[in-house]
Amino acid sequence: MQYGLIGEHLGHSFSKMIHEKFGYYHYDLKEISKDHIVEYFKEHPFKGINVTIPYKEIAFKACDHLDEQAKSIQACNCIVNKDGKLYGHNTDYDGIVETFKHFDIDLKDKKVLILGKGGASKAFEAVCKDHQAAIVQIVYYKPYPGCITYEDVQRSYLDADILINATPVGMAMHSNASPIDLSPFTNLEFVFDAIYNPLNTKLIQQAKKLNIRCTNGLLMLVAQAKYAAEYFLNQKIDMDLDSLVDTIILQTCNLVFIGMPSCGKSTISRQLANNLHKEWIDLDEEIEKEAGMKIAEIFERYGEDRFRNFETQVTFKNCIKNNVVIACGGGIILRKENIEALSQNGIIIYLDRPLDNLIRHDPSRPKLKEGIHTLYKERKDLYEKACDIKIKNEKTIQKTMQICIESLKNKNLYKKFK
């Protein structure tokens, strides 16, 4: 590997996509176990690498030369191999500064809480102190020198101005978790979640509900990647970061179809996936695979509650994927947690077909026994509330799909992820 990213678990990473947008080199992702990381740095078989969880502090110790930011933070996320000598940098610092600047956040005299004490946390701490924050407190889940606990936060720090999540809680493998409840805070003006996959973590979703300005870690990731690439190549890279962030969002977010049974979700979404070269997932099919039986049989044997549990389980499993088109069952909106999970990485499209065109009887759709008019009345408002786009399906399949494609060109849709 000449250029790439090393870490323990990299299935969530967007780094390859970002670095290869610069157009100068091939970029690899290499997972390394904790048992082999020290040996890897001794062998240093690379020209330039980025380093992520949990090896930034180990990388710091492995370097022969360190820049001032890396020395201050005592962690490296960027290493360049020059004639066998390792030169360490911390471009997380630059990415953080770029993000605060983009959102016009003035750290001076602010009370800042940083969740987590790893390498990323140290970079945030250095930026906050360098920009004259009045108080910077590191929050850890248990007593630790230099840190306060979450219990301390509840007692004495609910008036914080800025809250930063530098823990992995909320990442793709833990996407249904949040590191802290924001509702008791009285003075928060900005929440910065360093996580970028999913794009809308539970923490970010709560901040938006509470009307607190917030951002994920995508701009930070893109900015630090640009600075790392400049170290790799020893040259400046001229690229508009905002445009690159938009490109990454477009290439990673999901398209999620909701609507009444027989409204055309599966047909339209599958054709759209083929057209856009995205993977297609039908959640009803995935439920049947998980349960080992048809949906009608699940209803008959176990009832609707058991089916809804299967549905939520399968939803959580698939919502953390990227760049997929998902067709949902008609009742997906009956549980709020399903829509929140699908919204973490997804644009939600409500396919609204005229009531007279919907199927009234289908043995494979147990809920139709209640009557299509009753279902439509119960669910219409829920579909409307859950969706980002509403599309009428009253023309040909091809025409409806074209309307979907045109609607998805609206850049305002993707602001939900920024």
XYZ file of C-alpha atoms in Angstrom, residues 121-362:
242
model
C -10.769 14.471 21.548
C -7.261 15.835 22.038
C -7.418 17.599 18.672
C -10.721 19.238 19.623
C -9.269 20.251 22.985
C -6.248 21.869 21.335
C -8.407 23.826 18.889
C -10.730 25.053 21.650
C -7.861 26.166 23.876
C -5.971 27.802 20.991
C -9.132 29.748 20.142
C -9.532 30.975 23.720
C -12.485 28.968 24.994
C -13.064 29.875 28.635
C -13.619 26.304 29.872
C -12.813 23.044 28.081
C -13.871 19.878 29.884
C -13.222 16.336 28.699
C -16.061 13.966 29.593
C -15.363 10.263 30.161
C -17.664 7.431 31.168
C -15.716 6.712 34.370
C -13.428 8.693 36.696
C -10.128 9.441 34.956
C -7.384 12.047 35.566
C -8.150 15.316 33.775
C -11.710 14.253 32.920
C -15.156 14.738 34.376
C -17.856 12.067 34.323
C -21.308 12.188 32.745
C -22.695 12.484 36.268
C -20.547 15.604 36.763
C -22.046 17.046 33.585
C -25.559 16.625 34.987
C -24.561 18.317 38.235
C -22.487 21.256 37.041
C -22.200 21.642 33.266
C -25.706 21.818 31.813
C -25.019 25.483 30.948
C -22.345 24.522 28.392
C -22.303 26.565 25.159
C -20.808 23.939 22.843
C -20.909 20.151 22.979
C -18.598 17.928 20.912
C -18.889 14.178 20.491
C -15.460 12.628 19.930
C -16.536 9.102 20.932
C -17.572 6.294 18.551
C -21.050 6.149 20.135
C -23.517 6.676 17.304
C -21.307 5.308 14.524
C -22.747 2.885 11.973
C -22.260 -0.169 14.192
C -23.915 1.674 17.122
C -26.285 3.871 15.111
C -29.241 3.519 17.473
C -27.253 4.934 20.395
C -26.490 8.483 21.497
C -23.650 9.448 23.856
C -25.746 11.953 25.808
C -29.255 13.382 26.167
C -29.325 17.025 25.064
C -32.699 17.920 26.557
C -31.426 19.012 30.045
C -28.954 21.528 28.571
C -30.039 25.137 28.923
C -27.519 27.102 26.851
C -26.272 24.976 23.947
C -25.632 26.971 20.800
C -23.771 24.332 18.789
C -23.387 20.536 18.720
C -20.495 19.033 16.749
C -20.612 15.265 16.232
C -17.329 14.049 14.756
C -19.160 11.004 13.348
C -20.063 11.154 9.645
C -21.512 7.678 9.091
C -24.425 7.749 9.628
C -24.760 11.307 8.383
C -27.556 12.024 10.875
C -26.659 10.382 14.163
C -29.165 10.128 16.985
C -27.317 13.024 18.638
C -27.653 15.210 15.530
C -31.312 14.249 15.128
C -32.034 15.330 18.696
C -30.136 18.605 18.258
C -32.271 19.418 15.207
C -35.488 18.634 17.092
C -34.356 21.014 19.837
C -33.437 23.700 17.250
C -29.768 23.639 18.239
C -27.324 24.395 15.431
C -25.290 21.291 14.682
C -23.081 19.460 12.231
C -21.703 16.000 11.627
C -18.045 15.201 10.971
C -18.159 15.115 7.159
C -16.723 18.566 6.472
C -14.037 17.893 9.085
C -13.208 14.595 7.335
C -13.025 16.176 3.884
C -10.917 19.109 5.083
C -8.442 16.970 7.007
C -8.148 14.649 3.984
C -7.227 17.607 1.768
C -4.524 18.728 4.191
C -3.229 15.140 4.496
C -3.051 14.822 0.706
C -0.997 18.008 0.583
C 1.476 16.449 3.028
C 1.549 13.223 0.988
C 2.282 15.057 -2.267
C 4.171 18.054 -0.874
C 1.980 20.380 -2.936
C -1.182 22.450 -2.575
C -4.495 20.977 -3.744
C -7.034 23.376 -5.182
C -10.504 21.985 -4.486
C -13.753 23.489 -3.231
C -14.533 21.651 0.008
C -18.248 22.472 0.039
C -18.696 20.966 -3.415
C -16.783 17.854 -2.400
C -18.978 17.457 0.697
C -22.079 17.694 -1.523
C -20.637 15.071 -3.874
C -19.929 12.669 -1.007
C -23.447 13.087 0.383
C -24.977 12.403 -3.034
C -22.888 9.260 -3.416
C -23.485 7.857 0.061
C -27.038 8.702 1.092
C -29.870 6.212 0.640
C -33.197 6.637 -1.146
C -36.028 5.233 0.975
C -39.500 4.603 -0.479
C -42.591 4.585 1.729
C -46.292 4.452 0.892
C -49.442 2.354 0.854
C -49.438 -1.324 -0.143
C -49.478 -1.607 -3.968
C -48.541 2.065 -4.484
C -45.578 0.979 -6.637
C -42.725 1.234 -4.128
C -40.985 -1.988 -5.124
C -41.404 -1.521 -8.883
C -40.383 2.150 -9.000
C -37.553 1.845 -6.484
C -36.030 -1.195 -8.206
C -36.009 0.553 -11.586
C -34.577 3.692 -9.999
C -31.808 1.632 -8.355
C -30.923 0.116 -11.728
C -30.946 3.540 -13.351
C -28.688 5.070 -10.669
C -26.459 1.959 -10.320
C -27.331 1.528 -6.647
C -28.027 -1.636 -4.670
C -31.755 -2.314 -4.181
C -33.213 -3.656 -0.925
C -36.820 -4.720 -0.348
C -37.397 -4.759 3.408
C -40.351 -7.156 3.141
C -38.114 -9.656 1.340
C -35.444 -9.187 4.008
C -38.031 -9.807 6.747
C -39.064 -13.057 5.093
C -35.421 -14.150 4.904
C -34.885 -13.255 8.571
C -38.045 -15.038 9.707
C -37.771 -17.990 7.329
C -41.404 -17.629 6.275
C -43.742 -15.424 4.254
C -45.179 -12.268 5.802
C -48.732 -13.637 5.674
C -47.537 -16.659 7.640
C -45.865 -14.461 10.273
C -49.157 -12.619 10.786
C -51.109 -15.867 10.956
C -48.753 -17.632 13.385
C -47.549 -14.803 15.602
C -49.682 -11.734 14.982
C -48.861 -8.198 13.911
C -46.703 -7.246 16.929
C -44.214 -10.026 16.173
C -44.137 -8.955 12.525
C -43.475 -5.331 13.514
C -40.592 -6.489 15.690
C -39.078 -8.307 12.705
C -39.630 -5.174 10.620
C -37.813 -2.906 13.089
C -34.957 -5.386 13.454
C -34.461 -5.565 9.679
C -34.825 -1.789 9.330
C -32.023 -1.155 11.832
C -29.823 -3.703 10.071
C -30.209 -2.095 6.645
C -30.517 1.614 7.412
C -26.790 1.918 8.222
C -25.825 0.929 4.680
C -24.785 3.586 2.179
C -25.759 4.319 -1.398
C -28.734 1.925 -1.498
C -32.376 2.220 -2.556
C -34.775 0.785 0.035
C -38.398 -0.220 -0.538
C -40.310 -0.355 2.742
C -43.496 -2.141 3.733
C -46.639 -0.064 3.953
C -46.668 -0.059 7.766
C -43.071 1.039 8.286
C -44.320 4.425 9.503
C -46.272 2.917 12.399
C -43.145 2.947 14.566
C -41.362 6.258 14.947
C -38.030 4.518 15.542
C -38.158 3.009 12.049
C -38.391 6.411 10.376
C -35.707 7.899 12.625
C -33.371 5.040 11.702
C -34.077 5.325 7.965
C -33.553 9.104 8.140
C -30.020 8.719 9.473
C -28.666 8.052 5.983
C -31.775 8.384 3.841
C -33.892 10.724 1.753
C -37.446 9.466 2.388
C -39.745 9.445 -0.648
C -43.498 9.062 -0.195
C -45.008 7.435 -3.289
C -48.638 8.551 -3.269
C -50.894 6.585 -5.612
C -54.605 7.492 -6.029
C -56.772 5.460 -3.697
C -58.868 4.082 -6.557
C -55.735 2.562 -8.128
C -54.637 0.632 -5.034
C -55.176 -3.120 -4.761
C -58.000 -4.022 -2.389
C -57.410 -7.750 -1.925
C -54.085 -9.614 -1.856
